[in-house]
Coordinates of C-alpha atoms and ligand atoms in Angstrom, one line a residue:
Chain W
M318 CA -5.8 10.3 8.3
S319 CA -3.3 9.8 5.5
S320 CA -3.8 9.9 1.8
K321 CA -2.9 7.6 -1.0
E322 CA -0.5 9.6 -3.2
E323 CA 2.7 9.3 -5.1
P324 CA 5.8 8.2 -3.1
V325 CA 8.2 10.6 -1.6
S326 CA 11.5 11.3 -3.1
H327 CA 14.8 12.0 -1.5
S328 CA 17.7 13.6 -3.2
R329 CA 20.4 11.0 -2.5
R330 CA 18.1 8.1 -3.0
R331 CA 16.7 9.9 -6.1
L332 CA 20.3 9.9 -7.5
I333 CA 20.6 6.3 -6.9
R334 CA 17.2 5.6 -8.3
N335 CA 18.0 7.7 -11.4
G336 CA 21.2 5.6 -11.8
M337 CA 19.3 2.4 -11.5
Q338 CA 16.6 3.6 -13.8
V339 CA 19.1 4.4 -16.4
T340 CA 20.7 1.0 -16.0
L341 CA 17.3 -0.7 -16.3
A342 CA 16.3 1.5 -19.2
I343 CA 19.5 0.8 -21.0
S344 CA 19.3 -3.0 -20.5
L345 CA 15.6 -3.0 -21.5
I346 CA 16.3 -0.8 -24.6
G347 CA 19.1 -3.2 -25.5
I348 CA 16.9 -6.1 -25.1
A349 CA 14.1 -4.4 -26.9
G350 CA 16.5 -3.7 -29.8
R351 CA 17.5 -7.3 -30.0
T352 CA 13.9 -8.3 -29.9
V353 CA 13.0 -5.9 -32.7
L354 CA 15.8 -7.4 -34.8
K355 CA 14.9 -10.9 -33.9
S356 CA 11.3 -10.5 -34.8
A357 CA 11.5 -7.9 -37.5
S358 CA 8.7 -9.7 -39.3
D359 CA 6.6 -10.0 -36.1
D360 CA 4.9 -6.8 -35.1
L361 CA 3.6 -8.0 -31.8
V362 CA 5.2 -9.7 -28.7
W363 CA 3.6 -11.1 -25.6
Q364 CA 3.7 -9.1 -22.4
L365 CA 1.9 -9.0 -19.1
D366 CA 0.2 -6.1 -17.4
P367 CA 1.6 -6.0 -13.8
F368 CA -1.5 -4.2 -12.6
K369 CA -3.6 -7.1 -13.6
C370 CA -1.2 -9.8 -12.3
V371 CA -2.3 -11.5 -9.1
Q372 CA 0.9 -13.5 -8.6
C373 CA -0.7 -17.0 -9.1
G374 CA 2.6 -18.7 -9.6
R375 CA 1.9 -19.9 -13.2
C376 CA 4.4 -17.7 -14.8
A377 CA 7.0 -19.8 -13.2
K378 CA 5.4 -23.2 -14.0
E379 CA 3.7 -22.8 -17.5
C380 CA 6.3 -21.1 -19.7
V381 CA 7.8 -23.4 -22.3
M382 CA 11.3 -22.0 -21.3
S383 CA 12.9 -23.4 -18.2
P384 CA 13.5 -21.4 -16.3
S385 CA 10.6 -19.1 -17.3
A386 CA 11.2 -16.2 -19.6
V387 CA 9.2 -14.2 -17.1
K388 CA 11.3 -12.4 -14.5
C389 CA 10.9 -10.0 -11.7
V390 CA 11.9 -6.4 -12.6
H391 CA 12.3 -3.5 -10.2
A392 CA 10.8 0.0 -10.7
Y393 CA 13.4 1.8 -8.5
A394 CA 11.5 5.0 -8.8
L395 CA 8.7 3.5 -6.8
C396 CA 10.7 1.7 -4.2
G397 CA 10.8 2.9 -0.7
Y398 CA 14.2 1.4 0.0
C399 CA 12.7 0.0 3.1
D400 CA 14.7 -1.9 5.8
L401 CA 11.6 -4.0 6.4
C402 CA 11.1 -5.0 2.7
G403 CA 8.0 -7.1 2.2
G404 CA 9.4 -8.4 -1.1
Y405 CA 12.8 -9.4 0.4
L406 CA 11.9 -10.7 3.9
K407 CA 9.6 -13.5 4.8
P408 CA 6.6 -12.5 6.8
D409 CA 7.8 -11.9 10.4
P410 CA 11.4 -12.9 9.8
N411 CA 13.7 -13.8 12.7
A412 CA 15.9 -10.8 11.7
R413 CA 16.3 -8.2 9.0
T414 CA 19.4 -9.9 7.6
T415 CA 20.5 -11.6 4.4
A416 CA 20.4 -15.0 6.2
A417 CA 18.7 -17.6 3.9
E418 CA 16.1 -18.4 6.5
N419 CA 14.8 -14.7 6.4
Q420 CA 14.6 -14.5 2.6
L421 CA 11.3 -14.9 0.9
C422 CA 12.7 -15.6 -2.6
P423 CA 12.9 -19.4 -3.1
T424 CA 16.0 -19.0 -5.2
A425 CA 17.7 -16.1 -3.3
A426 CA 17.5 -14.1 -6.5
I427 CA 17.2 -10.7 -4.7
K428 CA 20.3 -8.9 -3.4
R429 CA 20.0 -6.6 -0.5
K430 CA 22.5 -3.7 -0.2
Y431 CA 22.8 -1.2 2.6
I432 CA 22.7 2.4 1.3
E433 CA 22.4 4.7 4.4
D434 CA 20.5 4.3 7.6
P435 CA 17.7 3.1 7.3
Y436 CA 17.7 2.6 3.5
F437 CA 18.4 -0.6 1.6
E438 CA 18.5 -1.3 -2.2
Y439 CA 17.2 -4.5 -3.7
V440 CA 18.5 -5.8 -7.1
I441 CA 17.2 -8.9 -8.9
D442 CA 19.7 -11.4 -10.1
E443 CA 17.8 -12.4 -13.3
K444 CA 19.8 -15.6 -13.8
L445 CA 18.4 -16.9 -10.5
C446 CA 14.9 -15.6 -10.8
I447 CA 12.2 -18.2 -12.0
G448 CA 9.4 -15.6 -12.2
C449 CA 7.4 -17.1 -9.3
G450 CA 6.0 -13.7 -8.2
K451 CA 6.3 -14.4 -4.4
C452 CA 8.4 -11.2 -3.9
V453 CA 5.9 -9.3 -6.1
A454 CA 3.1 -10.4 -3.7
G455 CA 5.0 -9.4 -0.7
C456 CA 6.0 -6.0 -2.1
T457 CA 2.5 -5.3 -3.4
S458 CA 0.9 -6.1 0.0
F459 CA 3.4 -4.4 2.3
G460 CA 5.4 -2.1 0.2
N461 CA 5.1 0.2 -2.7
G462 CA 4.5 -2.5 -5.4
S463 CA 7.8 -1.6 -7.1
L464 CA 8.8 -5.3 -7.7
H465 CA 6.7 -6.7 -10.7
L466 CA 6.9 -9.4 -13.3
Q467 CA 7.7 -8.9 -17.0
V468 CA 8.2 -11.2 -20.0
R469 CA 12.0 -10.7 -20.9
H470 CA 12.3 -10.6 -24.6
D471 CA 15.8 -11.8 -24.7
L472 CA 14.5 -15.0 -23.3
C473 CA 11.0 -15.3 -24.7
R474 CA 10.4 -17.4 -27.7
N475 CA 7.4 -15.3 -28.7
C476 CA 5.4 -18.5 -29.1
N477 CA 2.4 -18.4 -31.3
E478 CA 0.2 -19.1 -28.4
C479 CA 1.9 -18.1 -25.1
A480 CA 1.5 -21.1 -22.8
I481 CA 1.1 -18.8 -19.8
A482 CA -1.4 -16.5 -21.5
R483 CA -3.6 -19.5 -22.0
V484 CA -3.8 -20.2 -18.3
C485 CA -3.3 -16.8 -16.7
P486 CA -6.3 -16.3 -14.3
S487 CA -6.3 -12.5 -14.5
E488 CA -5.9 -12.3 -18.3
A489 CA -2.9 -10.2 -17.7
F490 CA -1.2 -11.3 -21.0
S491 CA -1.7 -9.6 -24.3
R492 CA 0.3 -8.9 -27.4
V493 CA 2.1 -5.6 -27.4
P494 CA 4.0 -3.8 -30.3
S495 CA 7.5 -5.2 -30.6
H496 CA 9.0 -1.6 -30.6
K497 CA 7.4 -1.1 -27.1
P498 CA 7.6 -4.6 -25.6
Y499 CA 7.6 -3.7 -21.9
L500 CA 4.9 -2.5 -19.5
I501 CA 7.1 -1.3 -16.7
K502 CA 5.4 0.0 -13.6
G503 CA 6.1 3.7 -13.2
D504 CA 6.5 4.0 -17.0
F505 CA 2.8 3.6 -17.6
K506 CA -0.2 4.4 -15.4
K507 CA -2.8 2.1 -14.3
G508 CA -6.0 2.1 -16.3
Chain Q
M92 CA -15.8 -56.2 -41.0
N93 CA -12.1 -55.1 -40.7
R94 CA -13.0 -51.8 -42.0
K95 CA -15.8 -51.3 -39.4
L96 CA -13.3 -52.3 -36.7
I97 CA -10.8 -49.8 -37.9
N98 CA -13.4 -47.1 -38.1
G99 CA -14.6 -47.8 -34.6
L100 CA -11.0 -47.8 -33.2
L101 CA -10.3 -44.4 -34.9
I102 CA -13.5 -43.0 -33.4
L103 CA -12.5 -44.3 -30.0
I104 CA -9.0 -42.8 -30.3
A105 CA -10.5 -39.4 -31.5
I106 CA -12.9 -39.4 -28.5
A107 CA -9.9 -40.2 -26.1
I108 CA -7.9 -37.4 -27.6
V109 CA -10.8 -34.9 -27.2
V110 CA -11.2 -36.1 -23.5
I111 CA -7.5 -35.7 -22.7
I112 CA -7.3 -32.3 -24.4
S113 CA -10.4 -30.9 -22.8
T114 CA -9.5 -32.3 -19.3
D115 CA -6.1 -30.6 -19.7
F116 CA -7.7 -27.4 -20.9
I117 CA -10.3 -27.3 -18.2
G118 CA -7.7 -28.2 -15.5
N119 CA -5.4 -25.4 -16.7
K120 CA -8.1 -23.0 -17.7
A121 CA -7.7 -19.3 -16.8
G122 CA -9.5 -18.8 -13.5
Q123 CA -9.1 -22.3 -12.2
N124 CA -8.0 -22.3 -8.7
K125 CA -4.8 -24.4 -8.9
S126 CA -2.6 -24.5 -5.9
N127 CA 0.3 -22.2 -5.9
P128 CA 3.6 -23.6 -4.5
Y129 CA 4.9 -20.1 -4.5
E130 CA 2.0 -18.5 -2.6
Y131 CA 2.8 -15.6 -0.4
N132 CA 0.9 -16.8 2.6
I133 CA 0.1 -14.6 5.6
E134 CA -3.1 -16.6 6.6
A135 CA -1.6 -17.6 10.0
F136 CA -1.2 -14.0 10.9
K137 CA -4.9 -13.3 10.2
Q138 CA -6.1 -15.7 12.8
V139 CA -6.6 -14.0 16.2
D140 CA -7.6 -15.1 19.7
S141 CA -11.3 -14.1 19.9
A142 CA -10.8 -13.2 23.5
K143 CA -8.5 -10.3 22.4
V144 CA -11.3 -8.8 20.3
L145 CA -12.7 -6.1 22.5
Y146 CA -15.1 -4.4 20.1
N147 CA -18.3 -5.4 18.2
E148 CA -19.2 -3.8 14.9
V149 CA -22.5 -2.1 15.7
T150 CA -23.5 -0.1 12.6
T151 CA -22.3 0.5 9.1
F152 CA -23.4 3.0 6.5
P153 CA -22.4 3.5 2.9
V154 CA -20.5 6.5 1.6
L155 CA -21.6 6.8 -2.0
A156 CA -18.6 8.8 -3.4
D157 CA -15.3 8.2 -5.0
Q158 CA -11.7 8.9 -3.8
L159 CA -12.5 8.6 -0.1
S160 CA -9.6 10.1 1.9
G161 CA -10.6 10.6 5.5
I162 CA -13.1 10.7 8.3
A163 CA -13.7 12.9 11.4
V164 CA -16.3 12.8 14.0
S165 CA -17.9 15.6 16.3
D166 CA -20.6 15.2 19.0
S167 CA -23.2 16.0 16.3
S168 CA -22.0 14.5 13.0
V169 CA -19.6 12.4 11.0
V170 CA -17.7 14.2 8.1
V171 CA -15.9 12.4 5.3
A172 CA -13.7 14.0 2.6
A173 CA -13.9 12.3 -0.8
G174 CA -12.3 13.8 -3.8
N175 CA -13.5 17.3 -4.3
K176 CA -16.4 16.9 -1.9
L177 CA -17.2 17.2 1.8
L178 CA -19.9 14.9 3.0
Q179 CA -21.7 15.2 6.3
F180 CA -23.8 12.4 7.9
N181 CA -25.7 12.0 11.1
F182 CA -25.0 9.1 13.4
I183 CA -27.5 6.7 11.7
G184 CA -25.8 7.3 8.4
E185 CA -28.2 9.7 6.7
E186 CA -26.4 12.1 4.4
I187 CA -27.0 15.7 5.5
F188 CA -25.1 17.3 2.7
R189 CA -22.3 17.0 0.2
K190 CA -20.6 20.2 -0.8
P191 CA -17.8 20.9 -3.3
I192 CA -14.4 21.9 -1.9
I193 CA -11.6 23.8 -3.6
D194 CA -9.3 20.9 -4.4
T195 CA -8.9 17.1 -3.9
A196 CA -8.8 16.3 -0.2
T197 CA -6.1 14.1 1.2
C198 CA -7.1 14.3 4.9
I199 CA -9.6 15.8 7.3
T200 CA -10.1 16.7 11.0
M201 CA -12.4 18.8 13.1
D202 CA -11.6 21.3 15.8
G203 CA -13.4 22.1 19.1
K204 CA -15.5 24.8 17.3
K205 CA -16.6 22.0 14.8
N206 CA -14.8 23.7 12.0
V207 CA -13.6 21.2 9.4
W208 CA -10.0 21.3 8.4
I209 CA -9.1 19.6 5.2
G210 CA -5.6 18.9 3.9
M211 CA -5.2 19.2 0.1
R212 CA -1.9 18.0 -1.5
H213 CA 0.0 21.4 -1.0
F214 CA -2.2 23.4 1.3
V215 CA -4.9 23.4 3.9
A216 CA -8.4 24.8 3.9
A217 CA -11.0 25.2 6.7
Y218 CA -14.8 25.0 6.4
D219 CA -17.6 25.6 8.9
L220 CA -19.9 22.8 9.7
N221 CA -22.3 23.9 6.8
G222 CA -19.5 23.3 4.4
T223 CA -18.7 27.0 3.8
L224 CA -15.1 27.9 3.1
I225 CA -13.7 30.0 5.9
K226 CA -9.9 29.8 5.3
R227 CA -7.5 28.9 2.6
W228 CA -3.9 28.8 3.5
K229 CA -1.2 29.5 1.0
S230 CA 0.6 26.4 -0.4
F231 CA 3.6 25.1 1.6
D232 CA 5.8 24.0 -1.4
E233 CA 5.8 22.0 -4.5
R234 CA 7.2 18.9 -2.9
S235 CA 4.5 19.0 -0.1
V236 CA 2.1 16.0 0.3
I237 CA -0.2 16.9 3.2
T238 CA -1.3 13.6 4.8
S239 CA -2.7 14.5 8.2
L240 CA -3.9 17.4 10.4
A241 CA -4.6 17.9 14.1
V242 CA -5.9 21.0 16.0
S243 CA -4.9 21.9 19.5
G244 CA -6.4 25.2 20.5
D245 CA -5.1 27.7 18.2
Q246 CA -2.4 25.5 16.8
I247 CA -2.7 23.3 13.7
F248 CA -0.2 20.5 13.3
V249 CA 0.3 19.4 9.7
A250 CA 2.0 16.3 8.5
D251 CA 3.8 16.8 5.2
A252 CA 5.0 13.4 3.8
G253 CA 6.8 15.1 0.8
N254 CA 9.1 17.1 3.0
R255 CA 9.2 14.6 5.9
V256 CA 8.3 17.2 8.5
V257 CA 5.4 18.3 10.8
Y258 CA 4.5 22.0 10.7
K259 CA 3.1 23.6 13.8
C260 CA 1.1 26.6 12.4
N261 CA -1.3 29.2 13.7
R262 CA -4.8 29.3 12.3
D263 CA -3.8 31.4 9.3
G264 CA -1.1 28.9 8.2
L265 CA 2.0 30.7 9.5
I266 CA 4.6 28.1 10.3
I267 CA 5.7 28.5 14.0
A268 CA 7.9 25.5 14.2
R269 CA 9.1 22.5 12.0
I270 CA 9.1 19.3 14.0
G271 CA 10.6 15.9 13.5
E272 CA 13.5 16.7 11.1
K273 CA 16.6 14.6 11.8
N274 CA 18.5 16.3 14.7
E275 CA 21.0 14.2 16.7
Q276 CA 21.4 16.8 19.4
K277 CA 17.6 16.7 20.1
G278 CA 17.7 12.9 19.7
V279 CA 15.2 13.1 16.8
P280 CA 15.9 10.2 14.3
G281 CA 14.0 11.8 11.4
Y282 CA 10.9 10.5 9.6
V283 CA 11.2 7.6 7.2
I284 CA 8.3 7.7 4.8
P285 CA 8.6 5.1 2.1
S286 CA 5.0 6.0 0.8
P287 CA 2.6 8.8 1.8
Y288 CA 1.2 7.3 5.0
F289 CA 2.2 9.8 7.7
D290 CA -0.4 10.4 10.4
L291 CA -0.4 12.5 13.6
A292 CA -2.7 13.2 16.6
I293 CA -2.7 15.2 19.8
D294 CA -3.2 13.5 23.1
N295 CA -5.3 14.5 26.0
S296 CA -2.5 16.5 27.6
G297 CA -1.8 18.5 24.4
F298 CA 1.3 16.4 23.3
L299 CA 1.9 15.7 19.7
W300 CA 2.2 12.1 18.5
V301 CA 3.5 11.3 15.1
V302 CA 3.7 8.0 13.2
N303 CA 7.1 7.2 11.9
P304 CA 6.0 4.7 9.3
G305 CA 9.3 3.5 8.1
R306 CA 10.3 2.7 11.6
Q307 CA 6.9 1.3 12.5
S308 CA 6.7 3.5 15.6
L309 CA 4.9 6.3 17.2
E310 CA 6.8 9.3 18.4
N311 CA 5.9 11.8 21.0
Y312 CA 7.3 15.4 21.0
N313 CA 7.7 18.2 23.5
A314 CA 6.6 21.7 22.7
D315 CA 10.2 22.6 21.7
G316 CA 10.3 19.8 19.1
S317 CA 12.6 17.5 21.1
L318 CA 11.6 13.9 21.2
R319 CA 9.9 12.9 24.5
T320 CA 9.3 9.2 24.0
S321 CA 8.4 6.6 21.3
W322 CA 7.0 3.1 21.1
G323 CA 6.2 0.5 18.5
V324 CA 7.4 -2.9 17.4
A325 CA 7.5 -4.2 13.8
G326 CA 5.9 -7.5 13.1
M327 CA 3.0 -9.5 11.6
K328 CA 2.1 -10.9 15.0
I329 CA -0.8 -9.1 16.6
E330 CA 1.4 -7.0 19.0
G331 CA 3.4 -5.6 16.0
F332 CA 2.9 -3.2 13.1
S333 CA 3.2 -5.2 9.8
G334 CA 5.3 -4.2 7.0
C335 CA 6.5 -0.8 5.9
C336 CA 4.4 2.3 6.6
N337 CA 2.4 1.0 9.5
P338 CA 0.5 2.1 11.3
A339 CA -0.8 3.9 8.3
Q340 CA -3.6 5.6 10.3
M341 CA -4.1 6.3 14.0
T342 CA -6.1 8.3 16.4
I343 CA -6.0 8.9 20.2
M344 CA -8.9 8.4 22.6
D345 CA -9.8 10.4 25.7
D346 CA -7.8 8.2 28.1
N347 CA -4.8 8.6 25.8
S348 CA -5.2 5.0 24.4
F349 CA -4.1 4.7 20.7
V350 CA -6.4 3.3 18.0
T351 CA -4.1 2.1 15.2
S352 CA -5.0 1.0 11.6
E353 CA -2.7 -1.0 9.3
K354 CA -2.4 -1.5 5.6
G355 CA -1.3 -4.6 3.6
M356 CA -3.2 -6.9 6.1
P357 CA -5.9 -4.4 7.3
R358 CA -6.5 -4.6 11.1
I359 CA -7.5 -2.1 13.8
K360 CA -6.0 -2.4 17.3
L361 CA -6.1 -0.6 20.6
Y362 CA -2.9 0.2 22.5
G363 CA -2.5 1.7 26.0
Q364 CA -0.8 5.0 26.6
H365 CA 2.6 3.4 26.9
G366 CA 2.2 1.3 23.8
E367 CA 1.0 -2.0 25.4
L368 CA -1.5 -3.8 23.2
K369 CA -4.9 -3.8 25.0
G370 CA -6.8 -5.7 22.4
I371 CA -8.2 -5.8 18.9
V372 CA -10.9 -3.5 17.5
A373 CA -11.3 -5.1 14.1
P374 CA -9.3 -8.3 13.2
P375 CA -8.2 -9.0 9.6
D376 CA -11.0 -11.3 8.8
L377 CA -13.5 -8.4 9.2
F378 CA -12.0 -6.9 6.0
D379 CA -12.7 -8.1 2.5
A380 CA -10.2 -10.5 1.0
G381 CA -7.7 -8.6 -1.1
S382 CA -8.3 -5.3 0.9
Y383 CA -5.1 -3.3 1.0
Y384 CA -5.7 0.1 2.4
A385 CA -5.8 0.9 6.1
P386 CA -9.2 2.3 7.1
D387 CA -9.0 5.8 8.5
V388 CA -10.1 6.0 12.0
A389 CA -11.8 8.5 14.3
V390 CA -13.2 8.3 17.8
D391 CA -16.4 10.0 19.1
A392 CA -17.2 11.3 22.6
S393 CA -18.6 8.0 23.8
N394 CA -15.4 6.2 22.6
K395 CA -17.0 4.5 19.7
I396 CA -14.5 4.0 16.9
Y397 CA -15.4 5.0 13.4
A398 CA -13.5 3.2 10.5
L399 CA -13.6 4.4 7.0
D400 CA -13.3 1.3 4.9
F401 CA -12.0 2.4 1.5
A402 CA -12.6 -1.0 -0.2
R403 CA -16.3 -1.2 0.9
K404 CA -16.9 2.5 0.8
Q405 CA -18.5 2.3 4.2
V406 CA -18.3 3.9 7.6
R407 CA -18.0 1.0 10.1
I408 CA -18.7 1.8 13.7
F409 CA -17.2 -0.3 16.6
K410 CA -18.3 -0.2 20.2
M411 CA -16.5 -1.8 23.2
K412 CA -18.2 -5.2 24.2
Ligands
SF4_1262 S1 -0.1 -16.2 -14.9 FE1 -1.0 -14.2 -14.8 S2 -1.6 -13.8 -12.7 FE2 -0.2 -15.6 -12.7 S3 1.8 -14.8 -12.2 FE3 1.6 -14.8 -14.5 S4 0.8 -12.8 -15.1 FE4 0.5 -13.0 -12.9
SF4_1263 S1 10.6 -14.3 -5.4 FE1 10.3 -15.4 -7.4 S2 9.9 -13.6 -8.9 FE2 10.9 -12.8 -7.0 S3 13.0 -12.6 -7.4 FE3 12.7 -14.6 -6.4 S4 12.3 -16.1 -8.1 FE4 12.1 -14.0 -9.0
SF4_1264 S1 5.5 -16.6 -25.3 FE1 6.5 -18.7 -24.9 S2 8.5 -18.3 -24.1 FE2 7.4 -16.3 -24.0 S3 6.5 -16.2 -22.0 FE3 4.9 -17.2 -23.2 S4 5.3 -19.3 -23.0 FE4 7.2 -18.4 -22.3

């Protein structure tokens, strides 16, 4: 007889989350700054709405960049820091460990770090991430949906016609203002 | 002649280009079902041995309301909390009334006197069976997220996911005890609540059972708040509770069997009083593709199981075969 409400916070984890949020914010602001400079003449850049994305795999395959300019990002404020993380572990893993056979990510781009019993932190290594969305699907199904995909504007070439947008089955791509180039979960509300 | 040949060739080349481009476009078109090499695939876990399915779905009826939050059943009616409304139905699904309630409901239960207790985010309110407000407790605190209620005589148990605690209260909302906070001396591990799914129920002997969703287990408490026993195994296989925050919903039958309901891959199962899997009430394929929320569950006096399906906005009733 439970409800569907906002996640629960915890002082120590909140501290960590805040730290991570700041880090994420700084990196995104930095990237956003570069993007604005890069495309001073362009007012709009491509971005995807994580609430529309159905993790079809095309972000990994269709981008003109290789690896894709789409990466997984983590909304730490939404994360449950679960031991049994649906985004990190394969369905029904042999054990909840960092062994390759237990990891869901095809490129081992997610790093799992013990915080305190029973909490773990998950960090994306963007150099390894190919934007396949597999972890996003796992986290959305069995976690809080804190992992999600975003076009990273330090990598995106802002093609005239985004090759992914053309084939995205959920019409998740749109042009957004270059001064607000990210649609980060937790920063904006669904609908 | 030469000119004609060249024109013909050019037309052929133009047609070929158009065919190639449109085939490519149609093949890649948005909405086309291309295979996904990175698919998150749990189909194997949705297949169940039909011999293990112990129940048939016998009736369904629609709940024409938004923000469904919970269901409870008495010997005379079914009540559903939805947003700022309390809805009452008879057993064939005819709506008897819908009445406004003072805030948005998060959970609902009924006591032996057929009063309806409704959890709001920070507080609890009680209504009689005609939907008239009879009690409104004061708020617990700002961090509170009330997710479940159970009544045992004059005691009301309240699950607060925000503060990770169960309150034992009297009928006026006075807190008599706080249960389940981490306490090594009492052997209490503390609740792990990654998202606000935090259910509880009272068994036939009056003992409190609380879901510890981050540990995929059910915990049983003595009256003094010490841990009596617990059970539960994590896993996608049918014996286990899949992913974090499961079982997201549960209720207890007359014989102290547990009915559990999971989110992510919705499925409803029946466990014996010691946590052994007895069988399946509703397998995953009974729920719509893409369904995510765990149906809330309640049991009537004849042991029929009522599932509130949030995706279909239906009450679905299951009877043992
Ligand atoms: S193409 Fe669209 S639906 Fe597919 S992964 Fe990318 S954003 Fe999501
Ligand atoms: S599973 Fe895919 S999207 Fe997620 S981190 Fe790994 S490569 Fe990136
Ligand atoms: S605009 Fe171009 S580079 Fe950017 S995500 Fe789309 S295809 Fe990739």
